[in-house]
Amino acid sequence: MKKNMMVTGLVLLAAASSLSCGKKDEKFESKVKLIRTYVNRKDEAGNPVVTDAEIQFTACPGDIRKVIRGGGTFAKCIADKKPGEELSINMVHALKRGGKYTARVVNVGGCERAPDPTDSRSYDSFRICKEVKTDGILVGFHCEVGSSEELVKACPWFGQ
Amino acid sequence: MGRPAQKKRLTTFSILCLALSALLGLFLLSRRLEAQPKKGVPVATTPAAEKLPVDAKADAVAKSKGDAGADAAAEPDKKAGGDDDKKGDDKKGGGDDDKLPAEDALNNASGLSPAGVPIHDKGKFKSPFANPDFGKPVEVKVGMLITDISQYDIKEGTFEATFYLSLTSKTPMPKKLNLVFPTGKVEALDPLADRPTFKLYRVNGTFKSPPDLRKYPFDSQELTIEVEENSKGVDQLKLYADEEHTRFDANFQIAGWDLKYLEARSLSRDLPARFENDDLYYGRFICRIGIARFGTSAIFSVFVPAFVIVIIGLLAMWVTPDEMEVRSNGGAPMLAGAVLFHFSLIQSIPATAYLTRADKLMIGVYMSLLMNMISTWCFFLVDEDKHDKVFKIARVLVPTLTTILMVVVCVV
C-alpha cells in the first residue's frame, strides 16, 4: 500500500514537473506590411490554392520579415491584398522543427491560416543592420541576424 | 586489520592517485607550453609596413589591422581616375587574345625600370599591373547569398561554405577578372552569369578562420570568407559590399551554433613588394559570420561535471576521522577524475597560448581538491587528540574557501 502510494506520488511529481517545463503556446497580435504575394498553385478554375506572402513587421526594430505559405481559404484571401497594405496579424508562439520557437501566423489581415507543421517553406528573416565605419569612412555593414535581446524586447513573439 | 596497515594502504593508494594526476597534469602543461610562441621567431610584419616609406608605416599598420585602406573603396568619385581620366572603351579590358589576366596593363607599360620591370610613368601607380588609361574605376557591388556552412572544425579553424557570389556594376567591368579567395581553398567556382555588368558564381570551398577561445565554453566565433580581385587594381575596379544582397538562405543554420551576425565590408590593400614598384592597391570583399556556442550546452557539458567533482570531493569533509579510508577515497580519485575531464576538454579545442574559461574553472577544481586532500593529510600529521578540532575546522574552512574560489573562477 505504502509502496503504491509512493509510486503514485513520484508519477504525479514527474507529470507536474514536465508540465511546468513545457512552454504554453502564447498568443500575440501586431501590425505588418505586406511586401509581396506569390500564387504558387492554382486550381483548374484559376483560383489560388497555395500562396506565399512576405510580410514585414513594422513594430519591430530593423528589417524583420516572415515568408509564410498557406493553402485553402488563406491562399485566395491573401492573394487579394495589395503589396504595401498594412495588416493586422495574429500569431501563436510555438515550437517548430529543429527545437526552436517561432511565431506561427494564424491570421493576417482577416485571412485565417491553419499552419501546417510539415511546411518547410515558411521562414523568418531577422536583420537589424548598422553601418560599419573605419576611420570615419563607411566601409560596409553589420547585421544582427539572430533573435537578439533588442528584437525580443520589442517583439516578444520572436523569443527563443 | 590493524591501524598501521590501514594507514600504509591509504598512503600507497593516495600516492598512486597523485602520481597518476601529476603525470596527466604534466602532459596538459606540456601541451600548453607547446602553444606558447617561441622566442627568436620573427613576428610577421604587415605587408604595407614593409613597403611604405617610414612616415607612412604607422598608417599602414593601422590600415592592415582595422581594414582601413577602405578610403580608396569608400570614396569612389573623389579619387576615380585621378589626373589620368582618359576614357576610351577600346582600352577598357584586355584583348580577347591575351593569355594573362593583366596582359593589357603590361602591354600599356611606358618603359622599363633599371631592374627590368615594366613601369608606368603616368597615373597614381607605377606598378606594371596598373592601367592609367583605363579611366574611371568601375564600382562593383559584391553580394553574397550564403546557402550552407558545415563541417566547422574548431580545432583546425576550418569550415566548408557554399554561397552565391554576385558582382554588379553600372559600367562594364574589366575583362578577365581573376577572383581569388585568400582565406580558403575553392573546390568549385561555377559561373552562372558572365556579362560585362553582371556576374554570378556559385562557390563551394573550405575556408579558414582562427578561433578565439578565451571565453570557451561560452565562446563566440567569427567565420570569414574573403574575395579579392588580384589582377585588376583599384585604378580599374573598386569593390563595395552590397547590403541588400548579402544574406543567408532561408532557414539557414549551423549545427551546434547560434547564428548571431553577418558583416560585410570592402577594403583596398596592397601586397608586400613582390618586385620593384609594386605599389598597386587591390580591392577585397570580406564577409564575416558571427556564431556563438549554445550556453545551455556549455553549462551542461563543462560546468556541471566540474561542480559535481567539487561537490563529491567536499562530501568527504563530513566523514569522521575514524573512517579515514572513506575520507581519503573522496579526494585522490576525484583529482584523477578532474585531470581526465580536463584532458577530454582540451582534446576538443586547439592548444592556446592563454587560459580559457574552462581552464580557469579547472584550476578552481584542482585547488578545491587540493584543499580537500590537505585537510585529510592533516589527520596524519597531528596528534590523535586533536583530530576532532581539525575535523571541525576543515568542515567549515574547506567548503567556504571552495565556494569563494569557484565563484571567483566563474566570474573572472
Coordinates of C-alpha atoms in Angstrom, one line a residue:
Chain A
M1 CA 0.0 0.0 0.0
K2 CA 2.8 2.4 1.1
K3 CA 4.8 1.4 -2.0
N4 CA 1.9 2.1 -4.3
M5 CA 1.3 5.5 -2.8
M6 CA 5.0 6.3 -3.2
V7 CA 5.0 5.3 -6.9
T8 CA 1.8 7.3 -7.5
G9 CA 3.4 10.3 -5.8
L10 CA 6.5 10.0 -7.9
V11 CA 4.5 9.7 -11.1
L12 CA 2.4 12.8 -10.2
L13 CA 5.6 14.7 -9.3
A14 CA 7.2 13.8 -12.7
A15 CA 4.0 14.8 -14.5
A16 CA 3.8 18.1 -12.7
S17 CA 7.4 18.9 -13.4
S18 CA 7.1 18.0 -17.1
L19 CA 4.1 20.3 -17.3
S20 CA 5.9 23.1 -15.7
C21 CA 8.9 22.7 -18.1
G22 CA 6.7 22.9 -21.2
K23 CA 6.0 26.4 -22.5
K24 CA 2.4 27.3 -23.1
D25 CA 1.5 28.5 -26.6
E26 CA 1.2 32.2 -26.1
K27 CA -0.9 34.4 -28.5
F28 CA 0.3 37.7 -29.9
E29 CA -1.1 40.4 -32.1
S30 CA 0.7 43.0 -34.1
K31 CA 0.8 45.0 -37.4
V32 CA 2.6 44.1 -40.6
K33 CA 3.2 45.5 -44.0
L34 CA 2.5 43.2 -46.9
I35 CA 5.6 43.2 -49.1
R36 CA 4.5 40.8 -51.8
T37 CA 2.4 37.7 -52.5
Y38 CA 3.0 34.9 -55.0
V39 CA 0.4 32.4 -56.0
N40 CA 2.3 29.2 -56.0
R41 CA -0.5 26.9 -57.3
K42 CA -3.9 27.5 -58.9
D43 CA -6.8 25.1 -59.4
E44 CA -8.4 24.4 -62.8
A45 CA -10.7 27.5 -62.4
G46 CA -7.6 29.7 -61.8
N47 CA -8.2 30.3 -58.1
P48 CA -5.2 30.3 -55.8
V49 CA -4.6 27.1 -54.0
V50 CA -1.3 27.8 -52.4
T51 CA 0.0 31.4 -51.9
D52 CA 3.3 32.7 -50.4
A53 CA 3.1 36.0 -48.6
E54 CA 6.1 38.1 -47.5
I55 CA 5.3 40.3 -44.6
Q56 CA 7.4 42.9 -42.7
F57 CA 6.9 43.6 -39.0
T58 CA 6.6 47.4 -38.7
A59 CA 6.6 47.3 -34.9
C60 CA 10.0 45.5 -34.7
P61 CA 13.4 47.2 -34.9
G62 CA 15.3 46.6 -38.2
D63 CA 14.1 44.7 -41.1
I64 CA 12.2 41.7 -39.7
R65 CA 10.3 39.6 -42.3
K66 CA 8.4 36.4 -42.5
V67 CA 7.6 34.4 -45.6
I68 CA 4.5 32.3 -45.0
R69 CA 2.9 29.8 -47.2
G70 CA -0.8 29.0 -46.8
G71 CA -3.4 27.0 -48.6
G72 CA -7.2 26.8 -48.7
T73 CA -9.1 29.9 -48.0
F74 CA -5.9 31.7 -46.9
A75 CA -4.4 31.4 -50.3
K76 CA -7.3 33.2 -52.1
C77 CA -7.8 35.7 -49.3
I78 CA -4.2 36.9 -49.1
A79 CA -3.7 37.0 -52.8
D80 CA -6.4 39.7 -53.0
K81 CA -4.4 42.0 -50.7
K82 CA -2.3 44.8 -52.2
P83 CA 1.5 45.0 -51.6
G84 CA 2.3 47.8 -49.2
E85 CA -1.0 47.4 -47.3
E86 CA -0.8 47.4 -43.5
L87 CA -2.5 44.4 -42.0
S88 CA -3.2 43.1 -38.5
I89 CA -1.6 39.8 -37.6
N90 CA -2.3 37.1 -35.0
M91 CA 0.4 34.7 -34.0
V92 CA 0.9 31.8 -31.7
H93 CA 4.3 31.2 -30.1
A94 CA 5.1 27.6 -30.7
L95 CA 7.9 25.1 -31.0
K96 CA 8.9 24.3 -34.6
R97 CA 11.2 21.7 -36.1
G98 CA 14.8 21.9 -35.0
G99 CA 13.8 22.7 -31.4
K100 CA 13.5 26.5 -31.8
Y101 CA 10.4 28.6 -31.1
T102 CA 8.6 30.5 -33.8
A103 CA 5.7 32.8 -34.2
R104 CA 3.1 30.8 -36.1
V105 CA 0.9 33.0 -38.1
V106 CA -2.8 32.1 -37.7
N107 CA -4.4 35.2 -39.2
V108 CA -3.2 38.1 -41.5
G109 CA -5.5 40.9 -42.4
G110 CA -8.5 38.8 -41.7
C111 CA -7.2 35.8 -43.7
E112 CA -7.4 32.7 -41.4
R113 CA -4.4 30.4 -41.8
A114 CA -4.1 26.9 -40.5
P115 CA -0.3 26.4 -40.0
D116 CA 0.8 23.1 -41.4
P117 CA 3.6 21.5 -39.3
T118 CA 5.1 19.9 -42.3
D119 CA 5.5 23.2 -44.1
S120 CA 9.2 23.8 -44.7
R121 CA 8.8 26.8 -46.9
S122 CA 7.8 29.4 -44.3
Y123 CA 10.8 31.1 -42.6
D124 CA 11.8 34.2 -40.7
S125 CA 14.4 36.7 -41.7
F126 CA 15.9 38.9 -39.0
R127 CA 18.1 41.8 -39.9
I128 CA 18.9 44.7 -37.6
C129 CA 21.7 46.5 -39.6
K130 CA 24.0 49.4 -38.9
E131 CA 26.8 50.9 -41.0
V132 CA 30.4 49.9 -40.3
K133 CA 32.8 52.8 -40.4
T134 CA 36.6 52.7 -40.2
D135 CA 38.5 55.9 -39.6
G136 CA 35.1 57.7 -40.1
I137 CA 34.7 56.2 -43.6
L138 CA 31.8 53.9 -44.5
V139 CA 33.3 50.5 -45.4
G140 CA 30.3 48.1 -45.0
F141 CA 27.5 47.0 -42.8
H142 CA 26.9 44.8 -39.8
C143 CA 23.5 43.0 -39.3
E144 CA 22.3 41.2 -36.3
V145 CA 20.6 38.1 -37.7
G146 CA 19.5 36.2 -34.6
S147 CA 16.7 36.7 -32.2
S148 CA 18.5 39.4 -30.3
E149 CA 17.6 41.0 -27.0
E150 CA 16.6 44.2 -28.7
L151 CA 14.3 42.3 -31.0
V152 CA 12.7 40.2 -28.3
K153 CA 12.1 43.2 -26.1
A154 CA 10.1 44.9 -28.9
C155 CA 8.6 41.8 -30.4
P156 CA 8.4 39.1 -27.7
W157 CA 6.9 36.5 -30.2
F158 CA 10.4 36.1 -31.6
G159 CA 11.8 35.0 -28.3
Q160 CA 13.6 31.6 -28.2
Chain B
M1 CA 43.3 -5.2 10.0
G2 CA 45.5 -3.1 12.3
R3 CA 45.6 0.7 12.1
P4 CA 49.2 1.0 10.8
A5 CA 48.4 -1.5 7.9
Q6 CA 45.3 0.5 7.0
K7 CA 47.3 3.8 7.2
K8 CA 50.0 2.3 4.9
R9 CA 47.5 1.1 2.4
L10 CA 45.8 4.5 2.3
T11 CA 49.1 6.3 1.8
T12 CA 50.0 3.9 -1.0
F13 CA 46.6 4.5 -2.7
S14 CA 46.9 8.3 -2.3
I15 CA 50.5 8.3 -3.7
L16 CA 49.4 6.2 -6.7
C17 CA 46.4 8.6 -7.4
L18 CA 48.7 11.6 -7.0
A19 CA 51.3 10.2 -9.3
L20 CA 48.7 9.5 -12.0
S21 CA 47.3 13.0 -11.6
A22 CA 50.8 14.5 -11.7
L23 CA 51.6 12.6 -14.9
L24 CA 48.4 13.7 -16.6
G25 CA 48.9 17.3 -15.3
L26 CA 52.4 17.3 -16.8
F27 CA 51.0 16.2 -20.1
L28 CA 48.5 19.1 -20.0
L29 CA 51.2 21.5 -19.1
S30 CA 53.4 20.4 -21.9
R31 CA 50.6 20.9 -24.4
R32 CA 50.1 24.4 -23.1
L33 CA 53.8 25.2 -23.3
E34 CA 53.9 23.9 -26.9
A35 CA 51.3 26.6 -27.7
Q36 CA 53.4 29.4 -26.4
P37 CA 55.2 31.5 -29.1
K38 CA 58.8 30.5 -29.4
K39 CA 61.5 33.1 -28.6
G40 CA 63.5 34.2 -31.6
V41 CA 60.9 33.5 -34.1
P42 CA 60.4 36.7 -36.1
V43 CA 57.0 38.3 -35.9
A44 CA 55.4 38.8 -39.3
T45 CA 55.2 42.4 -40.3
T46 CA 52.3 43.9 -42.1
P47 CA 52.8 43.9 -45.9
A48 CA 52.1 47.6 -46.2
A49 CA 54.5 48.5 -43.5
E50 CA 57.4 46.7 -45.3
K51 CA 56.8 48.6 -48.5
L52 CA 55.8 52.1 -47.5
P53 CA 58.2 54.9 -46.5
V54 CA 58.9 55.2 -42.8
D55 CA 56.5 58.0 -42.2
A56 CA 53.7 56.0 -43.7
K57 CA 54.4 52.8 -41.9
A58 CA 52.2 53.6 -38.8
D59 CA 49.4 54.4 -41.1
A60 CA 49.9 51.1 -43.0
V61 CA 49.8 49.1 -39.8
A62 CA 46.6 50.8 -38.7
K63 CA 45.1 50.0 -42.1
S64 CA 46.1 46.4 -42.1
K65 CA 44.7 45.9 -38.6
G66 CA 41.5 47.9 -38.9
D67 CA 40.6 47.3 -42.5
A68 CA 41.1 50.9 -43.2
G69 CA 42.6 51.4 -46.6
A70 CA 38.9 51.4 -47.4
D71 CA 39.3 55.0 -48.1
A72 CA 40.0 54.1 -51.6
A73 CA 37.0 51.9 -51.8
A74 CA 34.7 54.2 -49.9
E75 CA 35.3 57.4 -51.9
P76 CA 35.0 56.3 -55.4
D77 CA 34.1 59.5 -57.1
K78 CA 36.7 61.7 -55.4
K79 CA 39.7 59.6 -56.4
A80 CA 38.5 58.0 -59.5
G81 CA 40.7 58.4 -62.4
G82 CA 43.0 60.9 -60.7
D83 CA 44.9 63.0 -63.2
D84 CA 44.6 60.4 -65.9
D85 CA 41.0 60.3 -66.7
K86 CA 41.4 59.3 -70.3
K87 CA 38.4 57.4 -71.4
G88 CA 38.3 55.0 -74.2
D89 CA 36.2 52.0 -74.3
D90 CA 38.6 50.3 -76.7
K91 CA 41.2 50.4 -73.9
K92 CA 38.9 49.0 -71.2
G93 CA 39.7 45.4 -70.5
G94 CA 42.2 43.2 -72.2
G95 CA 42.1 41.9 -75.7
D96 CA 40.4 38.6 -76.0
D97 CA 43.6 37.0 -77.3
D98 CA 45.6 38.0 -74.2
K99 CA 46.6 35.0 -72.2
L100 CA 47.1 36.6 -68.8
P101 CA 44.5 38.5 -66.8
A102 CA 46.7 41.6 -66.6
E103 CA 48.3 41.4 -70.0
D104 CA 46.6 44.6 -71.2
A105 CA 48.1 46.6 -68.4
L106 CA 51.6 45.1 -69.0
N107 CA 51.3 45.9 -72.7
N108 CA 50.5 49.5 -71.9
A109 CA 53.6 50.0 -69.7
S110 CA 55.6 53.0 -70.9
G111 CA 59.0 51.7 -70.1
L112 CA 61.3 49.5 -68.1
S113 CA 62.7 50.1 -64.7
P114 CA 66.5 49.6 -64.2
A115 CA 65.7 46.2 -62.7
G116 CA 63.8 45.3 -65.8
V117 CA 60.3 45.5 -64.5
P118 CA 57.7 47.3 -66.9
I119 CA 56.7 50.6 -65.4
H120 CA 54.0 53.2 -65.9
D121 CA 55.3 56.8 -65.7
K122 CA 51.8 58.3 -65.6
G123 CA 49.0 57.8 -63.2
K124 CA 49.0 57.2 -59.5
F125 CA 50.6 53.8 -59.6
K126 CA 54.0 52.8 -61.2
S127 CA 53.2 49.1 -61.0
P128 CA 53.2 47.3 -64.3
F129 CA 49.7 46.0 -63.4
A130 CA 48.3 49.5 -63.2
N131 CA 46.2 50.7 -66.1
P132 CA 46.4 54.5 -66.2
D133 CA 44.5 54.7 -69.5
F134 CA 41.5 52.8 -68.1
G135 CA 39.6 55.8 -67.0
K136 CA 37.3 56.0 -64.0
P137 CA 37.4 52.8 -62.0
V138 CA 34.3 50.6 -62.1
E139 CA 32.3 50.5 -58.9
V140 CA 31.3 46.9 -58.3
K141 CA 28.8 45.8 -55.8
V142 CA 29.6 42.4 -54.3
G143 CA 26.7 40.4 -52.9
M144 CA 26.8 37.0 -51.2
L145 CA 24.0 34.6 -50.5
I146 CA 25.3 32.0 -48.1
T147 CA 23.4 28.8 -48.5
D148 CA 25.4 26.4 -46.4
I149 CA 28.1 26.2 -43.8
S150 CA 29.1 22.8 -42.5
Q151 CA 32.0 20.8 -41.1
Y152 CA 33.1 23.6 -38.8
D153 CA 36.2 22.2 -37.1
I154 CA 37.1 24.5 -34.2
K155 CA 40.4 22.6 -33.7
E156 CA 41.6 23.3 -37.2
G157 CA 39.6 26.5 -37.6
T158 CA 38.2 25.3 -40.9
F159 CA 34.7 25.2 -42.3
E160 CA 33.1 24.3 -45.6
A161 CA 30.9 27.0 -47.2
T162 CA 28.6 27.1 -50.2
F163 CA 27.4 30.5 -51.5
Y164 CA 26.4 32.6 -54.5
L165 CA 28.6 35.5 -55.3
S166 CA 27.2 38.3 -57.4
L167 CA 29.2 41.2 -59.0
T168 CA 27.1 44.1 -60.4
S169 CA 28.1 47.4 -61.8
K170 CA 26.6 50.3 -63.7
T171 CA 29.5 50.5 -66.2
P172 CA 31.2 47.4 -67.8
M173 CA 33.8 45.7 -65.6
P174 CA 37.3 45.0 -67.0
K175 CA 37.5 41.7 -68.9
K176 CA 39.2 38.6 -67.4
L177 CA 38.6 39.0 -63.7
N178 CA 40.7 36.8 -61.6
L179 CA 38.8 36.2 -58.3
V180 CA 40.8 34.6 -55.5
F181 CA 39.8 33.6 -52.0
P182 CA 42.8 34.4 -49.8
T183 CA 41.4 32.5 -46.7
G184 CA 40.2 29.4 -48.4
K185 CA 40.6 26.7 -50.9
V186 CA 37.8 26.8 -53.5
E187 CA 36.7 23.4 -54.8
A188 CA 34.0 24.7 -57.3
L189 CA 33.6 28.2 -58.8
D190 CA 30.8 27.8 -61.3
P191 CA 29.9 30.8 -63.3
L192 CA 26.1 31.2 -63.7
A193 CA 26.2 34.5 -65.5
D194 CA 29.0 36.4 -67.1
R195 CA 28.0 39.8 -68.6
P196 CA 30.1 43.0 -68.6
T197 CA 27.9 44.5 -65.8
F198 CA 26.7 41.4 -64.1
K199 CA 28.4 38.2 -63.0
L200 CA 27.1 35.4 -60.8
Y201 CA 29.1 32.5 -59.4
R202 CA 28.2 29.5 -57.3
V203 CA 31.1 28.8 -55.0
N204 CA 32.0 25.9 -52.8
G205 CA 35.1 25.6 -50.8
T206 CA 36.9 25.2 -47.5
F207 CA 37.8 28.3 -45.6
K208 CA 39.9 29.1 -42.6
S209 CA 39.3 31.3 -39.6
P210 CA 41.4 31.1 -36.4
P211 CA 39.2 30.6 -33.4
D212 CA 39.2 32.8 -30.3
L213 CA 38.8 30.5 -27.3
R214 CA 39.4 32.9 -24.3
K215 CA 35.7 32.5 -23.3
Y216 CA 35.4 28.8 -24.1
P217 CA 32.9 27.1 -23.5
F218 CA 30.9 30.4 -23.8
D219 CA 32.8 31.4 -26.9
S220 CA 31.7 33.2 -30.0
Q221 CA 33.5 32.6 -33.3
E222 CA 33.8 34.6 -36.4
L223 CA 33.9 32.7 -39.8
T224 CA 35.4 34.8 -42.5
I225 CA 35.2 34.5 -46.3
E226 CA 37.3 36.9 -48.3
V227 CA 37.2 37.6 -52.0
E228 CA 39.8 39.5 -53.9
E229 CA 40.3 40.6 -57.4
N230 CA 44.1 40.4 -57.7
S231 CA 44.7 41.2 -61.4
K232 CA 42.9 44.5 -61.6
G233 CA 43.9 47.2 -59.1
V234 CA 41.8 49.9 -57.6
D235 CA 42.6 52.0 -60.6
Q236 CA 40.2 49.8 -62.6
L237 CA 37.9 48.1 -60.1
K238 CA 36.6 49.0 -56.7
L239 CA 34.6 46.6 -54.6
Y240 CA 31.7 47.5 -52.3
A241 CA 29.6 45.4 -50.0
D242 CA 26.0 45.0 -51.3
E243 CA 23.9 45.1 -48.1
E244 CA 20.7 44.2 -49.8
H245 CA 22.1 41.1 -51.5
T246 CA 24.4 39.8 -48.8
R247 CA 22.4 37.5 -46.6
F248 CA 21.7 33.9 -45.5
D249 CA 19.4 31.5 -47.3
A250 CA 16.0 30.7 -45.8
N251 CA 16.1 28.6 -42.7
F252 CA 19.9 28.8 -42.6
Q253 CA 21.5 27.1 -39.6
I254 CA 24.9 26.0 -38.4
A255 CA 24.7 22.8 -36.5
G256 CA 25.6 23.3 -32.8
W257 CA 25.9 27.0 -33.1
D258 CA 23.7 30.0 -32.7
L259 CA 23.8 32.5 -35.6
K260 CA 24.5 36.0 -34.4
Y261 CA 25.5 38.4 -37.1
L262 CA 26.5 38.9 -40.7
E263 CA 29.0 41.6 -41.5
A264 CA 30.5 42.6 -44.9
R265 CA 33.0 45.2 -45.7
S266 CA 35.3 46.2 -48.5
L267 CA 38.8 47.4 -48.3
S268 CA 41.7 48.2 -50.6
R269 CA 45.0 46.8 -49.7
D270 CA 48.5 46.4 -51.2
L271 CA 50.8 43.4 -51.1
P272 CA 54.4 43.2 -49.8
A273 CA 56.6 44.3 -52.7
R274 CA 56.9 41.3 -55.0
F275 CA 59.1 43.3 -57.4
E276 CA 60.2 46.9 -58.0
N277 CA 57.4 49.5 -57.9
D278 CA 54.7 47.0 -56.8
D279 CA 52.6 49.9 -55.5
L280 CA 49.2 49.0 -56.8
Y281 CA 46.3 48.5 -54.3
Y282 CA 43.7 45.8 -54.8
G283 CA 40.1 45.6 -53.7
R284 CA 38.9 42.9 -51.3
F285 CA 35.5 42.0 -50.0
I286 CA 35.3 40.5 -46.6
C287 CA 32.2 38.7 -45.2
R288 CA 32.1 37.7 -41.5
I289 CA 29.6 35.4 -39.9
G290 CA 29.3 35.6 -36.2
I291 CA 28.3 32.4 -34.3
A292 CA 28.0 31.6 -30.6
R293 CA 28.0 28.3 -28.8
F294 CA 24.7 27.5 -27.1
G295 CA 25.0 28.5 -23.4
T296 CA 22.9 25.6 -22.0
S297 CA 25.1 23.1 -23.8
A298 CA 28.2 24.7 -22.5
I299 CA 26.9 24.7 -18.9
F300 CA 25.9 21.0 -19.0
S301 CA 29.0 19.8 -20.8
V302 CA 31.6 21.7 -18.8
F303 CA 30.3 23.4 -15.7
V304 CA 28.0 20.7 -14.3
P305 CA 30.7 17.9 -14.4
A306 CA 33.2 20.2 -12.8
F307 CA 30.9 21.2 -10.0
V308 CA 29.9 17.6 -9.4
I309 CA 33.5 16.7 -9.0
V310 CA 33.9 19.5 -6.4
I311 CA 30.7 18.6 -4.5
I312 CA 31.6 14.9 -4.3
G313 CA 35.1 15.9 -3.1
L314 CA 33.5 18.1 -0.4
L315 CA 31.3 15.4 0.9
A316 CA 34.4 13.9 2.4
M317 CA 34.5 16.8 4.8
W318 CA 31.6 15.2 6.7
V319 CA 33.4 11.9 7.1
T320 CA 34.7 11.5 10.6
P321 CA 38.5 10.8 11.3
D322 CA 37.8 7.2 12.3
E323 CA 36.6 6.5 8.7
M324 CA 39.9 7.6 7.2
E325 CA 39.7 5.2 4.3
V326 CA 36.4 6.6 3.1
R327 CA 37.5 10.1 3.6
S328 CA 40.7 9.8 1.6
N329 CA 38.8 8.0 -1.1
G330 CA 36.8 11.1 -1.7
G331 CA 39.8 13.2 -2.6
A332 CA 42.5 11.4 -4.6
P333 CA 40.2 9.6 -7.1
M334 CA 38.3 12.9 -7.7
L335 CA 41.6 14.6 -8.6
A336 CA 42.4 11.9 -11.1
G337 CA 38.8 12.3 -12.4
A338 CA 39.3 16.1 -12.7
V339 CA 42.5 15.7 -14.6
L340 CA 40.9 13.2 -17.0
F341 CA 37.9 15.5 -17.5
H342 CA 40.2 18.4 -18.2
F343 CA 42.2 16.3 -20.7
S344 CA 39.0 15.4 -22.5
L345 CA 38.0 19.1 -22.6
I346 CA 41.3 20.2 -24.2
Q347 CA 41.1 17.4 -26.7
S348 CA 38.2 19.2 -28.4
I349 CA 39.9 22.5 -28.9
P350 CA 43.3 23.5 -30.2
A351 CA 46.2 24.4 -28.0
T352 CA 46.1 28.0 -26.9
A353 CA 48.7 30.4 -25.6
Y354 CA 46.2 31.6 -23.0
L355 CA 43.9 30.2 -20.4
T356 CA 40.3 29.6 -21.5
R357 CA 37.4 30.0 -19.1
A358 CA 37.3 26.2 -18.9
D359 CA 41.0 26.1 -17.8
K360 CA 40.3 28.7 -15.1
L361 CA 37.3 26.6 -13.9
M362 CA 39.5 23.5 -13.8
I363 CA 42.2 25.4 -11.8
G364 CA 39.4 26.1 -9.3
V365 CA 38.5 22.4 -9.2
Y366 CA 42.2 21.4 -8.6
M367 CA 42.6 23.9 -5.8
S368 CA 39.4 22.8 -4.2
L369 CA 40.5 19.1 -4.3
L370 CA 44.0 20.1 -3.1
M371 CA 42.5 21.8 0.0
N372 CA 40.3 18.7 0.5
M373 CA 43.4 16.4 0.5
I374 CA 45.4 18.7 2.7
S375 CA 42.6 18.6 5.3
T376 CA 42.7 14.8 5.2
W377 CA 46.5 14.6 5.5
C378 CA 46.4 16.9 8.5
F379 CA 44.9 13.9 10.4
F380 CA 48.2 12.0 9.8
L381 CA 50.3 15.0 10.9
V382 CA 48.5 16.0 14.2
D383 CA 48.1 14.0 17.4
E384 CA 45.0 11.9 17.7
D385 CA 43.5 14.0 20.5
K386 CA 43.4 17.0 18.1
H387 CA 41.5 15.1 15.3
D388 CA 38.1 16.4 16.4
K389 CA 39.4 20.0 16.3
V390 CA 40.9 19.5 12.8
F391 CA 37.7 17.8 11.6
K392 CA 35.5 20.8 12.8
I393 CA 37.8 23.4 11.3
A394 CA 38.2 21.6 8.0
R395 CA 34.4 21.1 7.7
V396 CA 33.9 24.9 7.9
L397 CA 37.0 26.2 6.2
V398 CA 37.3 24.0 3.1
P399 CA 33.7 24.4 1.9
T400 CA 33.8 28.1 2.5
L401 CA 37.1 28.6 0.7
T402 CA 35.9 26.3 -2.2
T403 CA 32.7 28.4 -2.6
I404 CA 34.7 31.6 -2.8
L405 CA 37.2 30.1 -5.2
M406 CA 34.6 28.6 -7.5
V407 CA 32.7 31.9 -7.6
V408 CA 35.9 33.7 -8.4
V409 CA 36.9 31.3 -11.3
C410 CA 33.4 31.5 -12.7
V411 CA 33.3 35.3 -12.7
V412 CA 36.9 36.1 -13.7

